[in-house]
CSV table of N, CA and C in Angstrom, one decimal:
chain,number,residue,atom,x,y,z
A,1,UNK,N,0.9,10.6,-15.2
A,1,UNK,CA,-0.3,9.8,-14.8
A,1,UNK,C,-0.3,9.5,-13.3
A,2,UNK,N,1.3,9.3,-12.9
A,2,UNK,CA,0.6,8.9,-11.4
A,2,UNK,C,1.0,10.2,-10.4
A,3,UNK,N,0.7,11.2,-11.1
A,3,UNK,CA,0.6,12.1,-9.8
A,3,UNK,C,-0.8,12.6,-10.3
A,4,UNK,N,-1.3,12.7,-11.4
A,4,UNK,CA,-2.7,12.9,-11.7
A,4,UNK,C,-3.6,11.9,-10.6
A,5,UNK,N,-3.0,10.3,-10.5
A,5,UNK,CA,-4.0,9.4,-10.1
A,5,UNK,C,-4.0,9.8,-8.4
A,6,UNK,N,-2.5,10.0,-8.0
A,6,UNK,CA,-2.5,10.1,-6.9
A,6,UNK,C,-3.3,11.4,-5.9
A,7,UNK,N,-3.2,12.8,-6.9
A,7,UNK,CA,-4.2,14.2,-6.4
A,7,UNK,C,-5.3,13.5,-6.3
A,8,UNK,N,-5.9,12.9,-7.4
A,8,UNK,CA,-7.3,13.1,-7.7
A,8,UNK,C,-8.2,11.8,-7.2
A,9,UNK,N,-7.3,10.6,-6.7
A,9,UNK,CA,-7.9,9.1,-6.6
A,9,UNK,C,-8.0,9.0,-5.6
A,10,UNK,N,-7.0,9.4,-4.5
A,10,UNK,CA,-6.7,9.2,-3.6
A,10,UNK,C,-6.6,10.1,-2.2
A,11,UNK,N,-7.2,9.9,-0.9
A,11,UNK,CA,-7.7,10.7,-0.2
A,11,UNK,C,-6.8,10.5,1.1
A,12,UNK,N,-5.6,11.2,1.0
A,12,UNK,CA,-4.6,11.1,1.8
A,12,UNK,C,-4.7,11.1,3.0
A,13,UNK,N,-5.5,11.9,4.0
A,13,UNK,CA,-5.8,12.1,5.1
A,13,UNK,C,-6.1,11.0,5.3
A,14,UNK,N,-7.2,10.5,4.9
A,14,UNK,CA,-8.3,8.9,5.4
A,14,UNK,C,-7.7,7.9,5.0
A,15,UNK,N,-6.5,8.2,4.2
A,15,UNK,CA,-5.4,6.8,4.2
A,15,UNK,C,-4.8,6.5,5.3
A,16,UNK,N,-3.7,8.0,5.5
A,16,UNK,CA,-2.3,7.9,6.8
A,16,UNK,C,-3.8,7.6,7.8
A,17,UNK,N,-4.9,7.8,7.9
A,17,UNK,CA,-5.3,7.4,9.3
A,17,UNK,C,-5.9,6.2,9.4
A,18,UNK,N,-6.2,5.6,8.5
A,18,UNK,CA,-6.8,3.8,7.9
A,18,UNK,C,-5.6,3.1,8.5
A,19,UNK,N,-4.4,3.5,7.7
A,19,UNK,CA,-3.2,2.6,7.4
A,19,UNK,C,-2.2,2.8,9.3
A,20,UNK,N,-2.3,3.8,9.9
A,20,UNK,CA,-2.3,4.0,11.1
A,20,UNK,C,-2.3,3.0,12.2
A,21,UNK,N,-3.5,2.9,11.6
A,21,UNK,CA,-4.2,1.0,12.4
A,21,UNK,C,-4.2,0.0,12.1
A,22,UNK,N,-3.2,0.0,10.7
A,22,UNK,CA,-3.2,-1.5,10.0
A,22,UNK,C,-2.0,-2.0,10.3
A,23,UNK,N,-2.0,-3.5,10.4
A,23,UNK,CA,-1.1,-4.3,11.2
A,23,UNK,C,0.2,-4.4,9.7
A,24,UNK,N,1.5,-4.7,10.0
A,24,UNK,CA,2.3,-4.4,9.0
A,24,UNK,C,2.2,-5.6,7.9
A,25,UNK,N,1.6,-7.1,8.1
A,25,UNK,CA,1.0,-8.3,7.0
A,25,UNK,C,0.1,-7.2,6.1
A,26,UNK,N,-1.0,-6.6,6.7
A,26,UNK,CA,-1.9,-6.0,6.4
A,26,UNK,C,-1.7,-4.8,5.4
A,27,UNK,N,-0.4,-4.3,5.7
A,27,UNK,CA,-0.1,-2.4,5.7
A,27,UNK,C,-0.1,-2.6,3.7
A,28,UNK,N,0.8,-3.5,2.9
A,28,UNK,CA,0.3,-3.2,1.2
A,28,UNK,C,-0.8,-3.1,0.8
A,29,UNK,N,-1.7,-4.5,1.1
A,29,UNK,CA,-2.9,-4.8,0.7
A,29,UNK,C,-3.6,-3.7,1.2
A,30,UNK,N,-3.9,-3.2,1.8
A,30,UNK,CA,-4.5,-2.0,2.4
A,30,UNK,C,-4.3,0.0,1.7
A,31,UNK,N,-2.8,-0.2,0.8
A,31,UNK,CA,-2.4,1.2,0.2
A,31,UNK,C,-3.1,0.7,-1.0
A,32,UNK,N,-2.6,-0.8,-1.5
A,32,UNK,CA,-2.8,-0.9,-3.4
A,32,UNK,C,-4.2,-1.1,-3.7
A,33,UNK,N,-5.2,-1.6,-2.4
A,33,UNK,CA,-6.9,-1.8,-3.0
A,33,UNK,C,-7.4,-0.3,-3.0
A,34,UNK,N,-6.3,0.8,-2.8
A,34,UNK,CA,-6.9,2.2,-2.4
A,34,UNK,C,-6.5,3.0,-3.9
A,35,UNK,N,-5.7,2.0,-4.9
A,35,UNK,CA,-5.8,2.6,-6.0
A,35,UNK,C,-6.8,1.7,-7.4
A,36,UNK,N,-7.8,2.9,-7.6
A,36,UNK,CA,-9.0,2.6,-8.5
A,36,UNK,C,-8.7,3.2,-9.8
A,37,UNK,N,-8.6,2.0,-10.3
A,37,UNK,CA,-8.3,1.9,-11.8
A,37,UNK,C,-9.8,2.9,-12.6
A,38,UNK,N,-11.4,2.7,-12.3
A,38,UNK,CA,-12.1,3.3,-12.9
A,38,UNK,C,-11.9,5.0,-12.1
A,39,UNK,N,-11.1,5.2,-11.0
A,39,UNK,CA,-11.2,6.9,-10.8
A,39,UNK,C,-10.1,7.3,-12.2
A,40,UNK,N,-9.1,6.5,-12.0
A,40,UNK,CA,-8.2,6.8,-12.7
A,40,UNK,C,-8.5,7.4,-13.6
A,41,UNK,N,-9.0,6.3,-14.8
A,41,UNK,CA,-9.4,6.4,-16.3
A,41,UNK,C,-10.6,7.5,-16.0
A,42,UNK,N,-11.3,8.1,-15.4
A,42,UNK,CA,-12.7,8.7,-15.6
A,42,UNK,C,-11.3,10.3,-15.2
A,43,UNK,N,-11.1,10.5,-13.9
A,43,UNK,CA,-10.4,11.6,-13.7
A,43,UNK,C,-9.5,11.8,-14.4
A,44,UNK,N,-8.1,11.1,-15.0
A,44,UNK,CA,-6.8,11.3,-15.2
A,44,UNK,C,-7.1,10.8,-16.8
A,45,UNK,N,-8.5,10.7,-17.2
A,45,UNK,CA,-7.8,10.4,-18.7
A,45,UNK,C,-7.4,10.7,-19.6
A,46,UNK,N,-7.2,12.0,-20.1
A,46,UNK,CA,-5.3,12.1,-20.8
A,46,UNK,C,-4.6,11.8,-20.7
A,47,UNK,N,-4.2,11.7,-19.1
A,47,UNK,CA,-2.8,11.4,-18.8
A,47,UNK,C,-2.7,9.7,-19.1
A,48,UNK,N,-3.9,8.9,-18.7
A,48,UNK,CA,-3.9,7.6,-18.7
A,48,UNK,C,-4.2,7.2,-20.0
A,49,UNK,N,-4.7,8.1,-21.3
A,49,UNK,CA,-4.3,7.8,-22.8
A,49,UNK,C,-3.0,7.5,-23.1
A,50,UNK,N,-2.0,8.5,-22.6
A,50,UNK,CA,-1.0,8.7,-23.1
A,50,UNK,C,0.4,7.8,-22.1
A,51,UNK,N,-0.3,7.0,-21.5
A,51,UNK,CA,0.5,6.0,-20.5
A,51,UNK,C,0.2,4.6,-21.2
A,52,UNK,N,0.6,3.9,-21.9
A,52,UNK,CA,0.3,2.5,-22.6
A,52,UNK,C,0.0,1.7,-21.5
A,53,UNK,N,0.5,1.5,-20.6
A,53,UNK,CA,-0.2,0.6,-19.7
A,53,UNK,C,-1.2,0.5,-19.0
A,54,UNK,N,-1.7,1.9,-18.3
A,54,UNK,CA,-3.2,2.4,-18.3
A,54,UNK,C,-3.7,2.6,-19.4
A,55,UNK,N,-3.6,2.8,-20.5
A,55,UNK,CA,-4.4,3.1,-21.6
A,55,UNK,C,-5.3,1.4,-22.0
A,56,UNK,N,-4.1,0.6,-22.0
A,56,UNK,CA,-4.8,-0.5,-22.1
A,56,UNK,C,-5.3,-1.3,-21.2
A,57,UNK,N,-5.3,-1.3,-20.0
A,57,UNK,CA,-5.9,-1.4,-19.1
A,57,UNK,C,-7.7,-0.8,-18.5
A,58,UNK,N,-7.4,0.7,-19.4
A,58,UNK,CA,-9.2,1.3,-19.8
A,58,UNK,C,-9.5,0.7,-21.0
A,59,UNK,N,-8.4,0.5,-22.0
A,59,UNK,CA,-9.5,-0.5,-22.9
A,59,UNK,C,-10.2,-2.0,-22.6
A,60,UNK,N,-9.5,-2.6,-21.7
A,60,UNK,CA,-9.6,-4.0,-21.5
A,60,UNK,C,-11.4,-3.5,-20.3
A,61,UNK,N,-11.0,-2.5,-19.6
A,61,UNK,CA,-12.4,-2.2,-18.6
A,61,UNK,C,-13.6,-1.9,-19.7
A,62,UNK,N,-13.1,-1.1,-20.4
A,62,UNK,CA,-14.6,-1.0,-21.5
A,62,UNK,C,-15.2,-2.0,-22.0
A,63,UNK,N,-14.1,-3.1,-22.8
A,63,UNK,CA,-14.7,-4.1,-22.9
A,63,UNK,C,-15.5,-5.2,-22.1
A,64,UNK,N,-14.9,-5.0,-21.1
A,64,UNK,CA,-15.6,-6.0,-20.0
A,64,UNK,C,-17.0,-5.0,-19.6
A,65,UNK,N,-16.9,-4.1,-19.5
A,65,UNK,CA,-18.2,-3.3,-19.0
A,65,UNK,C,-19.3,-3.0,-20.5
A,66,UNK,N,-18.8,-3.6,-21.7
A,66,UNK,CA,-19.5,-3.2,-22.5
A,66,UNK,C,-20.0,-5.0,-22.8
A,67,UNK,N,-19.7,-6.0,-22.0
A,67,UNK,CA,-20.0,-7.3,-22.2
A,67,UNK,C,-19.5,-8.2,-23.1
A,68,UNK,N,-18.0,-7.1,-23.8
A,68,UNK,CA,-17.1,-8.2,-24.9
A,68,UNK,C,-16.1,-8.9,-24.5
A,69,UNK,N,-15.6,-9.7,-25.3
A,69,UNK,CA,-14.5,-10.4,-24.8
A,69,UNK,C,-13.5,-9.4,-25.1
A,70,UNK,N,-12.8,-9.2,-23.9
A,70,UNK,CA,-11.4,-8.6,-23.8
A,70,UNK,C,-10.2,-9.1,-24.4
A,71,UNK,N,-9.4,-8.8,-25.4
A,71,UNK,CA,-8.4,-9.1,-25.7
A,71,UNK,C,-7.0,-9.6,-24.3
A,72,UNK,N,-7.1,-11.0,-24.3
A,72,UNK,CA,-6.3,-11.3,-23.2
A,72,UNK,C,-4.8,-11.8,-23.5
A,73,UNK,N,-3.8,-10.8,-23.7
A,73,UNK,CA,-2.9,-11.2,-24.4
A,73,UNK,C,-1.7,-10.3,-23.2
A,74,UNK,N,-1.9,-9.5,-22.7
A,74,UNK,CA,-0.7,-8.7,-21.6
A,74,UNK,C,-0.5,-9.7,-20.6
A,75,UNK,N,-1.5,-9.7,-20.0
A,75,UNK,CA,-1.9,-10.0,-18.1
A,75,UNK,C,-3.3,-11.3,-18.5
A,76,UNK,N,-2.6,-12.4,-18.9
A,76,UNK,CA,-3.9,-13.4,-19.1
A,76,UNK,C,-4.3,-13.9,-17.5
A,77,UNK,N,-3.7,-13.9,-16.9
A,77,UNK,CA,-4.4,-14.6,-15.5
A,77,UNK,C,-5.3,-13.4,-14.5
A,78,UNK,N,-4.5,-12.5,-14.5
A,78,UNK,CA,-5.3,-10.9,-14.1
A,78,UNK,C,-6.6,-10.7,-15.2
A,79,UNK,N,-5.9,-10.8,-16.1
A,79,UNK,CA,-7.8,-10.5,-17.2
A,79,UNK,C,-8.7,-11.3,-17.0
A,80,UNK,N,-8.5,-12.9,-17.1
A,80,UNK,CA,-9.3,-13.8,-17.0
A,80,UNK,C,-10.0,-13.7,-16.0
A,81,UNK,N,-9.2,-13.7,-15.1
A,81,UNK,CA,-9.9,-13.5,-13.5
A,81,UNK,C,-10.9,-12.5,-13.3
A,82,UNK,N,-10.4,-10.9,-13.8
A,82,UNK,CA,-11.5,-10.4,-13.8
A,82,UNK,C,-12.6,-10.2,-14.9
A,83,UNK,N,-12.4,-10.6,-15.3
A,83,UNK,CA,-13.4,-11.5,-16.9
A,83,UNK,C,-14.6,-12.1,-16.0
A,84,UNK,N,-13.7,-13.3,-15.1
A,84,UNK,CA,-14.5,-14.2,-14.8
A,84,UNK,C,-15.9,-13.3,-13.3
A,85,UNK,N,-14.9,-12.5,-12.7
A,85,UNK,CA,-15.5,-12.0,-11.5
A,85,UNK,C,-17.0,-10.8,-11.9
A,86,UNK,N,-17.0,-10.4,-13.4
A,86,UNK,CA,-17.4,-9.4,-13.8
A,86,UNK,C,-18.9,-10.1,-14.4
A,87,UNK,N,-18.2,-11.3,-15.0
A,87,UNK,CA,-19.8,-12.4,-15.5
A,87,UNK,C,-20.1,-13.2,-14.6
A,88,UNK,N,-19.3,-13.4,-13.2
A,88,UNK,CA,-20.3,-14.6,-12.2
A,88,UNK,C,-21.0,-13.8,-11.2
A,89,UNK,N,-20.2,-12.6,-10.8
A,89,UNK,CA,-20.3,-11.6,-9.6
A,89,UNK,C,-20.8,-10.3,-10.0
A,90,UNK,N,-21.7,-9.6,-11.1
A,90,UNK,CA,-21.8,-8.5,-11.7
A,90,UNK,C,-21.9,-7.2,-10.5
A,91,UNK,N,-22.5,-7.6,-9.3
A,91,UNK,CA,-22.8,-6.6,-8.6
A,91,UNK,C,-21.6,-6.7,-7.0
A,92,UNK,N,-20.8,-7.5,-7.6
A,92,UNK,CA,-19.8,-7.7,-6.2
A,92,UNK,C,-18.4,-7.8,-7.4
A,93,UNK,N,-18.5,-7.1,-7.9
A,93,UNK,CA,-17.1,-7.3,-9.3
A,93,UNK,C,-15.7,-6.8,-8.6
A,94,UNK,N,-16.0,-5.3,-7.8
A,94,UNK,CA,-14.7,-5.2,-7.3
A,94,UNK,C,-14.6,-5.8,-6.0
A,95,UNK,N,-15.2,-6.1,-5.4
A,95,UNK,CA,-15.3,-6.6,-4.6
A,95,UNK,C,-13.9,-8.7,-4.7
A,96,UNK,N,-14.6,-9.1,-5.4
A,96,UNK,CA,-14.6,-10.2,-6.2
A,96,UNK,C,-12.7,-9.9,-6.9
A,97,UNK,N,-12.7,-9.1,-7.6
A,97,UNK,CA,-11.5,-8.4,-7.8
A,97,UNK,C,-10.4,-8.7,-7.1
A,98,UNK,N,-10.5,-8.1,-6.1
A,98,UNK,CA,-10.0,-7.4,-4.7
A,98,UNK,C,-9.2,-8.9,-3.7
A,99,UNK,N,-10.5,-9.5,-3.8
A,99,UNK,CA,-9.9,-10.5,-3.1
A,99,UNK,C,-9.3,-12.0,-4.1
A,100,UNK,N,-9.5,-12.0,-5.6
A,100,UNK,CA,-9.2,-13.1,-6.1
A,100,UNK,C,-8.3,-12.2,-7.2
A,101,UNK,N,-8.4,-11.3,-7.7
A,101,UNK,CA,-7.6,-11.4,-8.7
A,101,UNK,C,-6.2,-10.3,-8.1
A,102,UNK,N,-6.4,-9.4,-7.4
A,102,UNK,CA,-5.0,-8.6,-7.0
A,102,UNK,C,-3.8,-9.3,-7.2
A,103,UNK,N,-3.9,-10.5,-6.7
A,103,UNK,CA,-2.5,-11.2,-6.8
A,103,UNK,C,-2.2,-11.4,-7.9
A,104,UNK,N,-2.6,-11.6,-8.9
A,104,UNK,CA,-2.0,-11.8,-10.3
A,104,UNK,C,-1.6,-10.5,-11.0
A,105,UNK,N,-1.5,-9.6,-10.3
A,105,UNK,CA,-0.8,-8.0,-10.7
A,105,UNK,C,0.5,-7.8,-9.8
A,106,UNK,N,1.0,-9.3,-8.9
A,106,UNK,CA,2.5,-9.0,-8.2
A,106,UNK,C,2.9,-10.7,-8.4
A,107,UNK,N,2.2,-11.3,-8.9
A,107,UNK,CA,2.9,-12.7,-9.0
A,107,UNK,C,3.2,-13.1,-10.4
A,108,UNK,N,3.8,-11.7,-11.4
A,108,UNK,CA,4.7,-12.1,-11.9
A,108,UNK,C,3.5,-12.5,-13.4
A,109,UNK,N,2.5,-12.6,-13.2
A,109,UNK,CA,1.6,-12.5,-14.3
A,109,UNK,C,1.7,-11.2,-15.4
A,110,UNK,N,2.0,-10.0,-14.6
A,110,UNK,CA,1.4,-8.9,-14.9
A,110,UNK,C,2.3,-8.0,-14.9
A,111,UNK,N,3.6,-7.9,-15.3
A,111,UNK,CA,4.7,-6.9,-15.2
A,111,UNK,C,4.2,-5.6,-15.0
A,112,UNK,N,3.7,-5.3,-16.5
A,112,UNK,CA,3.0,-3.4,-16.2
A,112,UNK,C,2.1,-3.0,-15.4
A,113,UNK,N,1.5,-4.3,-14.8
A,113,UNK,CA,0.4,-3.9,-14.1
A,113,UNK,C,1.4,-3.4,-12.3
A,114,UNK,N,2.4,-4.5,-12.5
A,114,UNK,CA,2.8,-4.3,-11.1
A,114,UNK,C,3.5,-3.1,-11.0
A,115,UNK,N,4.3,-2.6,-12.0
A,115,UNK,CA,4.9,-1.5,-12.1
A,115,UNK,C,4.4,-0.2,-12.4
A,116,UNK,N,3.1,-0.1,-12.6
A,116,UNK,CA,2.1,0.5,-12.9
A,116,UNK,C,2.0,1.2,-11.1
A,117,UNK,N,1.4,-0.2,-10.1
A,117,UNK,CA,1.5,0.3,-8.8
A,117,UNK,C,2.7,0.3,-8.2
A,118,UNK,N,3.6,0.0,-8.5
A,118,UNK,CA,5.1,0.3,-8.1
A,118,UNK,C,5.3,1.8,-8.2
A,119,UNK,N,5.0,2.3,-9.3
A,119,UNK,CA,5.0,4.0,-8.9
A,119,UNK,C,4.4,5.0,-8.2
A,120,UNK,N,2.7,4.3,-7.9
A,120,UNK,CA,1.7,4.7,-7.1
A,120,UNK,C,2.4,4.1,-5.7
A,121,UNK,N,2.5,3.2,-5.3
A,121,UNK,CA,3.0,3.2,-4.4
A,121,UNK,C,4.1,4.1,-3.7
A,122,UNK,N,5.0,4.2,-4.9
A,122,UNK,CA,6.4,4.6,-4.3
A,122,UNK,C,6.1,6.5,-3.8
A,123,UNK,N,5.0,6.6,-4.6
A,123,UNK,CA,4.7,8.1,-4.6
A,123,UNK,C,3.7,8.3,-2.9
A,124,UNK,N,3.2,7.4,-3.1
A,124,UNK,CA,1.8,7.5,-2.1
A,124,UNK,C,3.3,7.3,-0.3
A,125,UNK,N,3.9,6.5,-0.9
A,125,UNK,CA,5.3,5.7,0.4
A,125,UNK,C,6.2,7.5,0.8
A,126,UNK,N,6.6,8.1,-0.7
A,126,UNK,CA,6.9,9.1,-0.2
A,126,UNK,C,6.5,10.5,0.3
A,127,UNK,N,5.5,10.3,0.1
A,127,UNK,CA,4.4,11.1,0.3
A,127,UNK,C,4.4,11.6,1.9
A,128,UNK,N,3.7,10.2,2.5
A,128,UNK,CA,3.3,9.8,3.5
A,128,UNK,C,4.5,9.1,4.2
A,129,UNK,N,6.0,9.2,4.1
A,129,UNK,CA,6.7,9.0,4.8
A,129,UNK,C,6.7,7.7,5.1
A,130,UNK,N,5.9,6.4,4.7
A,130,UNK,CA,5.4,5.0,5.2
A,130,UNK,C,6.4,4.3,5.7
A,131,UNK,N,7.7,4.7,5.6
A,131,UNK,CA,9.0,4.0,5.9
A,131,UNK,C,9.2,4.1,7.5
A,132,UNK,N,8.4,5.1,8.3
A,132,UNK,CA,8.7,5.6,9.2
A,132,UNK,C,7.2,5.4,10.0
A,133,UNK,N,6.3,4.4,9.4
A,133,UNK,CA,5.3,4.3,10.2
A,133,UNK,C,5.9,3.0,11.2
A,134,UNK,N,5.1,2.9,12.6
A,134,UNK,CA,5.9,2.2,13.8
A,134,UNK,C,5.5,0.7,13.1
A,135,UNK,N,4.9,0.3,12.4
A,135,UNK,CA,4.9,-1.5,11.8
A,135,UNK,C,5.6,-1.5,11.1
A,136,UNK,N,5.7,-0.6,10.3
A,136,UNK,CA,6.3,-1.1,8.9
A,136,UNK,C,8.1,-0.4,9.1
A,137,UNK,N,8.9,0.5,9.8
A,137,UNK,CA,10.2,0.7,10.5
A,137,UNK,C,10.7,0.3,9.4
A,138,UNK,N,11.0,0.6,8.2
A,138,UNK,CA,12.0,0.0,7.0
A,138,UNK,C,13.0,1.2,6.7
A,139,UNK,N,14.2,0.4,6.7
A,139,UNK,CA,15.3,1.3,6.5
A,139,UNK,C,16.0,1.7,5.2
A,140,UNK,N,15.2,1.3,4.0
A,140,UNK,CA,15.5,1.4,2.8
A,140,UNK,C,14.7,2.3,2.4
A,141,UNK,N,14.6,2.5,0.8
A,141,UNK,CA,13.8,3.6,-0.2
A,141,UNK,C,12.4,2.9,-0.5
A,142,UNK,N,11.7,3.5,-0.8
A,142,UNK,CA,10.1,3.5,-1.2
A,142,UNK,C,10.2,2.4,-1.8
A,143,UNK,N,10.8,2.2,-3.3
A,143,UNK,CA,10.5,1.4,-4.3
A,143,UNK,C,11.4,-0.1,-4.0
A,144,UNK,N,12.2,0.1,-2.9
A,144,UNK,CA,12.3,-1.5,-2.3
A,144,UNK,C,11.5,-2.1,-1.3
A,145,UNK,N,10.9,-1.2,-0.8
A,145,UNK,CA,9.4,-1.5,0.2
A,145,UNK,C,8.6,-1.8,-0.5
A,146,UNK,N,8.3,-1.1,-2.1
A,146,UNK,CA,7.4,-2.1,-2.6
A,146,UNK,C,7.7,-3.6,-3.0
A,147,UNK,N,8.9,-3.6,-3.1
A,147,UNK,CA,9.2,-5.0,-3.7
A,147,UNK,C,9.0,-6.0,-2.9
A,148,UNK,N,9.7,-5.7,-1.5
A,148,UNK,CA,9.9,-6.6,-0.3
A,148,UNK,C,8.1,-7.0,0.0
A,149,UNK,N,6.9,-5.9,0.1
A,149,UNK,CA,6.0,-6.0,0.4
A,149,UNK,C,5.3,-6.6,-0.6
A,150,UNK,N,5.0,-6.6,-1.8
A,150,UNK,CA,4.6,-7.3,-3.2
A,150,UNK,C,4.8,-8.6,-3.1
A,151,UNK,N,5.8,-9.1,-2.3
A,151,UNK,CA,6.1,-10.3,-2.5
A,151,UNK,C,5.8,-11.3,-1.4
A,152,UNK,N,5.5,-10.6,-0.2
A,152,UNK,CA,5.1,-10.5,1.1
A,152,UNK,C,3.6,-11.2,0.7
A,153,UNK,N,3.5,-10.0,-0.3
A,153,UNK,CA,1.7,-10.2,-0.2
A,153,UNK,C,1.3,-11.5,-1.1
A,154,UNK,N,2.1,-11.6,-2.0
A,154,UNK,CA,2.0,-12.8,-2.9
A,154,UNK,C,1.9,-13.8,-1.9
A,155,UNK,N,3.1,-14.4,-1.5
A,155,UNK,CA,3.4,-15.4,-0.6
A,155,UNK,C,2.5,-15.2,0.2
A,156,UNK,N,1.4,-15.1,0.7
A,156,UNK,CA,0.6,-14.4,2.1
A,156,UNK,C,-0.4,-14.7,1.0
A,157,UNK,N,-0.7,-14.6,0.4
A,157,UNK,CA,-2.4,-14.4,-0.9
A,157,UNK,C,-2.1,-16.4,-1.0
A,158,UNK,N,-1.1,-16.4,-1.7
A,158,UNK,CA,-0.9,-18.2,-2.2
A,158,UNK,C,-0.7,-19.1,-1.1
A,159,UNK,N,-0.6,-18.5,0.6
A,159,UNK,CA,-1.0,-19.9,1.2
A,159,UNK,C,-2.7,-19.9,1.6
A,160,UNK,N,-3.1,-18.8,1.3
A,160,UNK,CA,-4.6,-18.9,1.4
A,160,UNK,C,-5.2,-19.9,0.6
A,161,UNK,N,-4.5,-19.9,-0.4
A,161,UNK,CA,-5.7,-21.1,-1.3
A,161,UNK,C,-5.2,-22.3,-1.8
């Protein structure tokens, strides 16, 4: 699933040159709002049937897009939230998303959700060499870049509010 999501979701060139200019506070938040849960499930859906985490993650979107209550029993602070952003904000939902609910997919709310982008990440990190861009200079492997930066971003998301 995540090399499906990563060919088909994601537009590498207009990343490395976005993320080029992005300051290193800035540099996660900036890769993980670049991964779309609805390209995913529309492009990669076999692969994302046969991934339990994405699978239910397109069931939980259908629901909310078909106006039902979503089963909130994985990720209740991540669902809720975008529950709530999807019935107050219908035409600014990802938007709304993006800035209020992301954090509850690395603060520990949301295990599969974070590990879900822990792989996109680590793929998109190796990909794109990110260890070796001049902000971000990290001397370790991809998937502790995500860690250090997930956490970064948490702490950084929760003095905002």
């Amino acid at each position: 699933m995540t090399t499906c999501a990563v060919e088909k979701c994601l537009d590498y060139g207009k990343l490395k040159n976005d993320l080029s200019a992005t300051a290193r506070e800035d540099f996660f938040e900036s890769v993980v709002l670049k991964f779309d849960m609805l390209c995913i499930a529309v492009k990669c859906t076999r692969q994302c049937k046969a991934c339990k985490v994405c699978h239910y993650a397109l069931q939980q979107i259908q629901s909310l897009v078909k106006g039902r209550d979503s089963e909130k029993s994985m990720c209740p602070r991540l669902e809720g939230c975008v529950e709530n952003c999807v019935r107050s904000e219908p035409g600014k939902a990802v938007q709304c998303v993006a800035a209020r609910c992301n954090i509850h997919c690395y603060d520990g709310d949301c295990p599969s959700c974070r590990q879900l982008s822990k792989r996109m990440f680590s793929r998109v990190c190796k990909d794109l060499s990110l260890t070796r861009f001049p902000q971000v200079s990290y001397q370790g492997e991809c998937p502790d870049l995500f860690q250090t930066m997930a956490d970064d971003f948490v702490m950084k998301k929760k003095k905002r509010v």
